[in-house]
PDB file of C-alpha atoms in Angstrom:
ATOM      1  CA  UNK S1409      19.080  -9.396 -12.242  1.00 45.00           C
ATOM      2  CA  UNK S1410      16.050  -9.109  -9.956  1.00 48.00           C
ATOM      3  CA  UNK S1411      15.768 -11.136  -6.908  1.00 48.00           C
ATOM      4  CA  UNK S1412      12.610 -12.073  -5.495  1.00 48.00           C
ATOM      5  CA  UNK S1413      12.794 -10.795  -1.806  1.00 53.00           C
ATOM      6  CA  UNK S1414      10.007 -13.841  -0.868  1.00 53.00           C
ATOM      7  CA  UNK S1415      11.968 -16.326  -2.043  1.00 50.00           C
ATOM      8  CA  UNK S1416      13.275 -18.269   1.118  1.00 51.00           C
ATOM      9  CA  UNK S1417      16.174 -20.941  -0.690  1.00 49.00           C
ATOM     10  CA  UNK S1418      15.243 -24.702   0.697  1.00 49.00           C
ATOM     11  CA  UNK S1419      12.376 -23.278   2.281  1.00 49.00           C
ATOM     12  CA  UNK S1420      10.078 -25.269  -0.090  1.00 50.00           C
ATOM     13  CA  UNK S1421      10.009 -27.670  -3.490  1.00 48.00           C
ATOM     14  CA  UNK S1422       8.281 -25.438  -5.301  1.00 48.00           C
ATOM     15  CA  UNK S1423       7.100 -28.649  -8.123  1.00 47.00           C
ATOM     16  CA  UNK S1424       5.332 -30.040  -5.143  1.00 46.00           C
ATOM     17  CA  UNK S1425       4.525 -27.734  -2.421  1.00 48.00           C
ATOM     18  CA  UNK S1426       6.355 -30.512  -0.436  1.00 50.00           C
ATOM     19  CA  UNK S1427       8.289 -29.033   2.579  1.00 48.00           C
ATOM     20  CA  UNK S1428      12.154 -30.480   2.718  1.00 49.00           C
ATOM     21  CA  UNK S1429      13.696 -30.802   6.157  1.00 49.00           C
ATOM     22  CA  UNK S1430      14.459 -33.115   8.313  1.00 49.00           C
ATOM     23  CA  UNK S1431      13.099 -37.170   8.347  1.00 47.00           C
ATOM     24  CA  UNK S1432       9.262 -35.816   9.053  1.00 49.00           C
ATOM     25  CA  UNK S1433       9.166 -33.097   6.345  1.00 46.00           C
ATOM     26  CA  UNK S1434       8.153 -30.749   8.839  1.00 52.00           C
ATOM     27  CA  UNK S1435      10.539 -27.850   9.285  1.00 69.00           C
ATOM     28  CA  UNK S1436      10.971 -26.428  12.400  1.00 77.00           C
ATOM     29  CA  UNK S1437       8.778 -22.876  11.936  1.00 78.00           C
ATOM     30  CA  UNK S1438       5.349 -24.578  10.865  1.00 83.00           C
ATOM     31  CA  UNK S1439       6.166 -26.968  13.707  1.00 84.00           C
ATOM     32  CA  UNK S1440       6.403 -23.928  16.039  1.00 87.00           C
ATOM     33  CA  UNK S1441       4.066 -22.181  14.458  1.00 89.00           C
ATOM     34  CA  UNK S1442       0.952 -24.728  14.335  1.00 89.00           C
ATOM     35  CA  UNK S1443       1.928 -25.098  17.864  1.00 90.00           C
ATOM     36  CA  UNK S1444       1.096 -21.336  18.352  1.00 90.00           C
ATOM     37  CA  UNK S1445      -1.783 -21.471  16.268  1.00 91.00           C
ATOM     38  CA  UNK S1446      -3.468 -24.630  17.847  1.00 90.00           C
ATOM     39  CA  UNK S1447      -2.998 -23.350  21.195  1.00 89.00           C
ATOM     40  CA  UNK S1448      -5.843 -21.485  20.696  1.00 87.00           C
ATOM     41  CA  UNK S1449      -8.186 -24.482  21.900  1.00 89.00           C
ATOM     42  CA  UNK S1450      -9.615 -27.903  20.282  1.00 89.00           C
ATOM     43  CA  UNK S1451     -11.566 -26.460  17.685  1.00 91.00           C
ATOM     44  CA  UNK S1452      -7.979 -24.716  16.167  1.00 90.00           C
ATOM     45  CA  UNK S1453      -6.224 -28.265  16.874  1.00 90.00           C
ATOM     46  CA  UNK S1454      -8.712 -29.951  14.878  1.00 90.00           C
ATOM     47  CA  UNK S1455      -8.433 -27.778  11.931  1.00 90.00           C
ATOM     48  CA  UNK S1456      -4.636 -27.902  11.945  1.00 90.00           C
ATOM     49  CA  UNK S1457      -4.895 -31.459  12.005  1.00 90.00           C
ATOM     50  CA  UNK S1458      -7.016 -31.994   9.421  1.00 89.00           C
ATOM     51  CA  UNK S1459      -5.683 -28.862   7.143  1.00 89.00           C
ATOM     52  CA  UNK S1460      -4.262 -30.202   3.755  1.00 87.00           C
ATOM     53  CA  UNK S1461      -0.266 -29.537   2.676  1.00 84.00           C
ATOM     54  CA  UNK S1462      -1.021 -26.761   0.323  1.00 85.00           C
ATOM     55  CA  UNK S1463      -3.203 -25.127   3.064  1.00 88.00           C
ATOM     56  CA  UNK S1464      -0.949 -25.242   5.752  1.00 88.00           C
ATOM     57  CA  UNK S1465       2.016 -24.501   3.518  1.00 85.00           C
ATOM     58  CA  UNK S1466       0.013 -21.224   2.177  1.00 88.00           C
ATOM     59  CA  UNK S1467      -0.613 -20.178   5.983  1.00 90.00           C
ATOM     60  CA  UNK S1468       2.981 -20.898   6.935  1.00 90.00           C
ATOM     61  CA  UNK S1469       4.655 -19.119   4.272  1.00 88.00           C
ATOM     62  CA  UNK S1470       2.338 -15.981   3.952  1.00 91.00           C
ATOM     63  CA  UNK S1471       3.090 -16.146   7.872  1.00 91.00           C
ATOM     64  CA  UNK S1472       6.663 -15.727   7.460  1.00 89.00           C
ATOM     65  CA  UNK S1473       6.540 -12.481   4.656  1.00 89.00           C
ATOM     66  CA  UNK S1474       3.907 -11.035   6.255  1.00 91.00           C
ATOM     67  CA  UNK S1475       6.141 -11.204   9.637  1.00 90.00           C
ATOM     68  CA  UNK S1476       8.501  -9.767   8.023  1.00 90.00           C
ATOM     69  CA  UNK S1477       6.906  -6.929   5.842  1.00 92.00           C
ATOM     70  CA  UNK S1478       4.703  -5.909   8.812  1.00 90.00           C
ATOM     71  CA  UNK S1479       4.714  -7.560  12.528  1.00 90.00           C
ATOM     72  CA  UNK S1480       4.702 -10.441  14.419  1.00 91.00           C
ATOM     73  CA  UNK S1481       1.419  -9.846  15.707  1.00 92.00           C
ATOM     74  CA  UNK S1482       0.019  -8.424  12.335  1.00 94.00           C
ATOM     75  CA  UNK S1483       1.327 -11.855  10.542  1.00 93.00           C
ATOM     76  CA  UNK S1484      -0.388 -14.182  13.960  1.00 93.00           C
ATOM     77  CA  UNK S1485      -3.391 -12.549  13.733  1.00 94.00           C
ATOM     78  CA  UNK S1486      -3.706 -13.090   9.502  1.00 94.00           C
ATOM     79  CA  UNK S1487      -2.958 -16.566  10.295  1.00 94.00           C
ATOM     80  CA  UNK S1488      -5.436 -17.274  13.512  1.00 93.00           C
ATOM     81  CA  UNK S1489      -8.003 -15.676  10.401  1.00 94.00           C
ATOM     82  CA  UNK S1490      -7.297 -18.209   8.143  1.00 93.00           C
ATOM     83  CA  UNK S1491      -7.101 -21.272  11.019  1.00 93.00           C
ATOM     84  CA  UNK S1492     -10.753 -19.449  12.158  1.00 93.00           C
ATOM     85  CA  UNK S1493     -12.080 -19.648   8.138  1.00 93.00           C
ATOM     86  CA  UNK S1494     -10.688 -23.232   7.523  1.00 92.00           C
ATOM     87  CA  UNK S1495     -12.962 -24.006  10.884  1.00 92.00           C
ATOM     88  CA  UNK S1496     -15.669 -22.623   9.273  1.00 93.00           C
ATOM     89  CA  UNK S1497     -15.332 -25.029   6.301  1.00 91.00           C
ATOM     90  CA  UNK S1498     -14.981 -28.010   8.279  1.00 89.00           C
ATOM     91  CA  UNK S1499     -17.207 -27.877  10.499  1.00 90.00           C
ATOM     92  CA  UNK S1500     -20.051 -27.730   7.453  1.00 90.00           C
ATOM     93  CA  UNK S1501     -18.294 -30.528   5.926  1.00 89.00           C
ATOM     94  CA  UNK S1502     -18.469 -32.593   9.795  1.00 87.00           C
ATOM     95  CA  UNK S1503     -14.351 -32.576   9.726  1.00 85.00           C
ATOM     96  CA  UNK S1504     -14.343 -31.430  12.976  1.00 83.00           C
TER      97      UNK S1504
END
C-alpha cells in the first residue's frame, strides 16, 4: 500500500475544505500561525481577515509540509509571500 506522507488524519474534511476542531473550527496551528503571519503589521491583519477558507486553508497546510520537508523559516517566509500577494489583490479590489 502507499501512504501519502502529506496526509495529516483529522487535519481537514477533505469534501469541504472545512477545518474540524474544536467549537470555532479553527485548529490550534492556523490560529498560531495567522497570529505569526499578521504580526507583520495592519496591512497583513487585513488580508488575513478578509482571506477566504480555501485560501487560508491552502497557506496553512502548504505551511505545515513545507515546514517539514524544508525549515521553519523556509515554510514562514513561503507563507509571508503568499499573505504579501493576497495584499496585492485586495488592495486593487479596495478589500483593504
Amino acid at each position: 500500500m502507499a501512504q501519502d506522507h502529506n496526509y495529516v488524519p483529522g487535519w481537514a474534511d477533505t469534501h469541504n475544505r472545512r477545518y474540524k476542531g474544536n467549537s470555532d473550527g479553527e485548529w490550534a496551528a492556523k490560529t498560531e500561525l495567522f497570529k505569526e503571519l499578521g504580526s507583520a503589521g495592519p496591512e497583513a491583519r487585513c488580508t488575513l481577515k478578509n482571506l477566504s477558507e480555501p485560501d487560508g486553508n491552502f497557506i496553512v497546510n502548504r505551511y505545515r509540509s513545507l515546514s517539514r520537508k524544508t525549515s521553519e523559516s523556509a515554510a514562514l517566509r513561503w507563507a509571508q509571500g503568499q499573505v504579501a500577494l493576497h495584499h496585492r489583490q485586495m488592495t486593487s479590489i479596495g478589500k483593504c
